[in-house]
């Protein structure tokens, strides 16, 4: 009991009360719902920031990031909360369906507009770009965004550990990647030609999306998993209006729109279409 008390009151874990403050802040700013069992995760991810800012505990750190002059530290804290796991050609079935069924269905000369809406370090949009370059000879443009600016900067650099690219088809690798040498041994970099095909920017899915224009294909994969139903509903309502009639929305196979009201038609696992 004594040991347990000591652990709970130690400085590297927020108390339940302080955790609730962070929980509300993160929900408001990112839409991410952190269940109570993520208290330890929150502690791990933010503890180094407590040290860097000379704060004694999470309560002080919470107060610190909520003062206007420490807005930059608040952004740093929020970035540390996002989970950015991704890889090339993740959920391959989506790419097969895009190549074999969706792309051939667009009329000749149709210029396709695509958005990767939670692109993390860029593997998703570069996978899409490689496929488009290979299979869609007509014009297309690809936007890619994420709420985390540091991650977006990394995506623009487009440098990846070779050993994390196992699903990248060999011919795509040869065509679109440069092999690192010297200090970049073991890394690859996306070619400038393909990098130039993707427009990266920072964007929060909670914000007004109208200014983004409309799209034929939207990838919104492995992000709604962090949202509660209310937030999901809001995001899906906005996304619907951004989809051109006939356009497609890709979510993750581990996500569902069950319980969300929408006017999209499920046409393949985790792929929806706006009919009109
Ligand atoms: C697990 S990654 C998914 C990456 C990629 N879409 C995939 O499926 O591999 C989730 C991404 O969602 C981003 N994210 C979280 N909340 C967001 C929000 N409110 N607006 C935009 N992006 C958000 C995170 O920064 C993170 O990079």
mmCIF file of C-alpha atoms in Angstrom, residues 9 27 63 90 96 99 105 114-115 118 122 133 163 167 222 236:
data_model
loop_
_atom_site.group_PDB
_atom_site.id
_atom_site.type_symbol
_atom_site.label_atom_id
_atom_site.label_comp_id
_atom_site.label_asym_id
_atom_site.label_seq_id
_atom_site.Cartn_x
_atom_site.Cartn_y
_atom_site.Cartn_z
ATOM 1 C CA UNK A 9 2.096 10.485 -6.025
ATOM 2 C CA UNK A 27 -10.229 16.419 -26.843
ATOM 3 C CA UNK A 63 -0.952 25.510 -15.931
ATOM 4 C CA UNK A 90 -0.602 -0.034 -45.544
ATOM 5 C CA UNK A 96 -5.554 -2.897 -55.358
ATOM 6 C CA UNK A 99 -5.953 0.498 -59.248
ATOM 7 C CA UNK A 105 -14.183 4.054 -63.703
ATOM 8 C CA UNK A 114 -6.914 13.499 -53.965
ATOM 9 C CA UNK A 115 -6.467 14.274 -50.255
ATOM 10 C CA UNK A 118 -4.061 12.420 -41.731
ATOM 11 C CA UNK A 122 4.103 10.739 -45.681
ATOM 12 C CA UNK A 133 2.024 7.847 -61.559
ATOM 13 C CA UNK A 163 13.890 -1.773 -43.272
ATOM 14 C CA UNK A 167 5.430 -3.551 -48.575
ATOM 15 C CA UNK A 222 -6.374 5.266 -38.905
ATOM 16 C CA UNK A 236 -17.742 12.780 -41.548
#
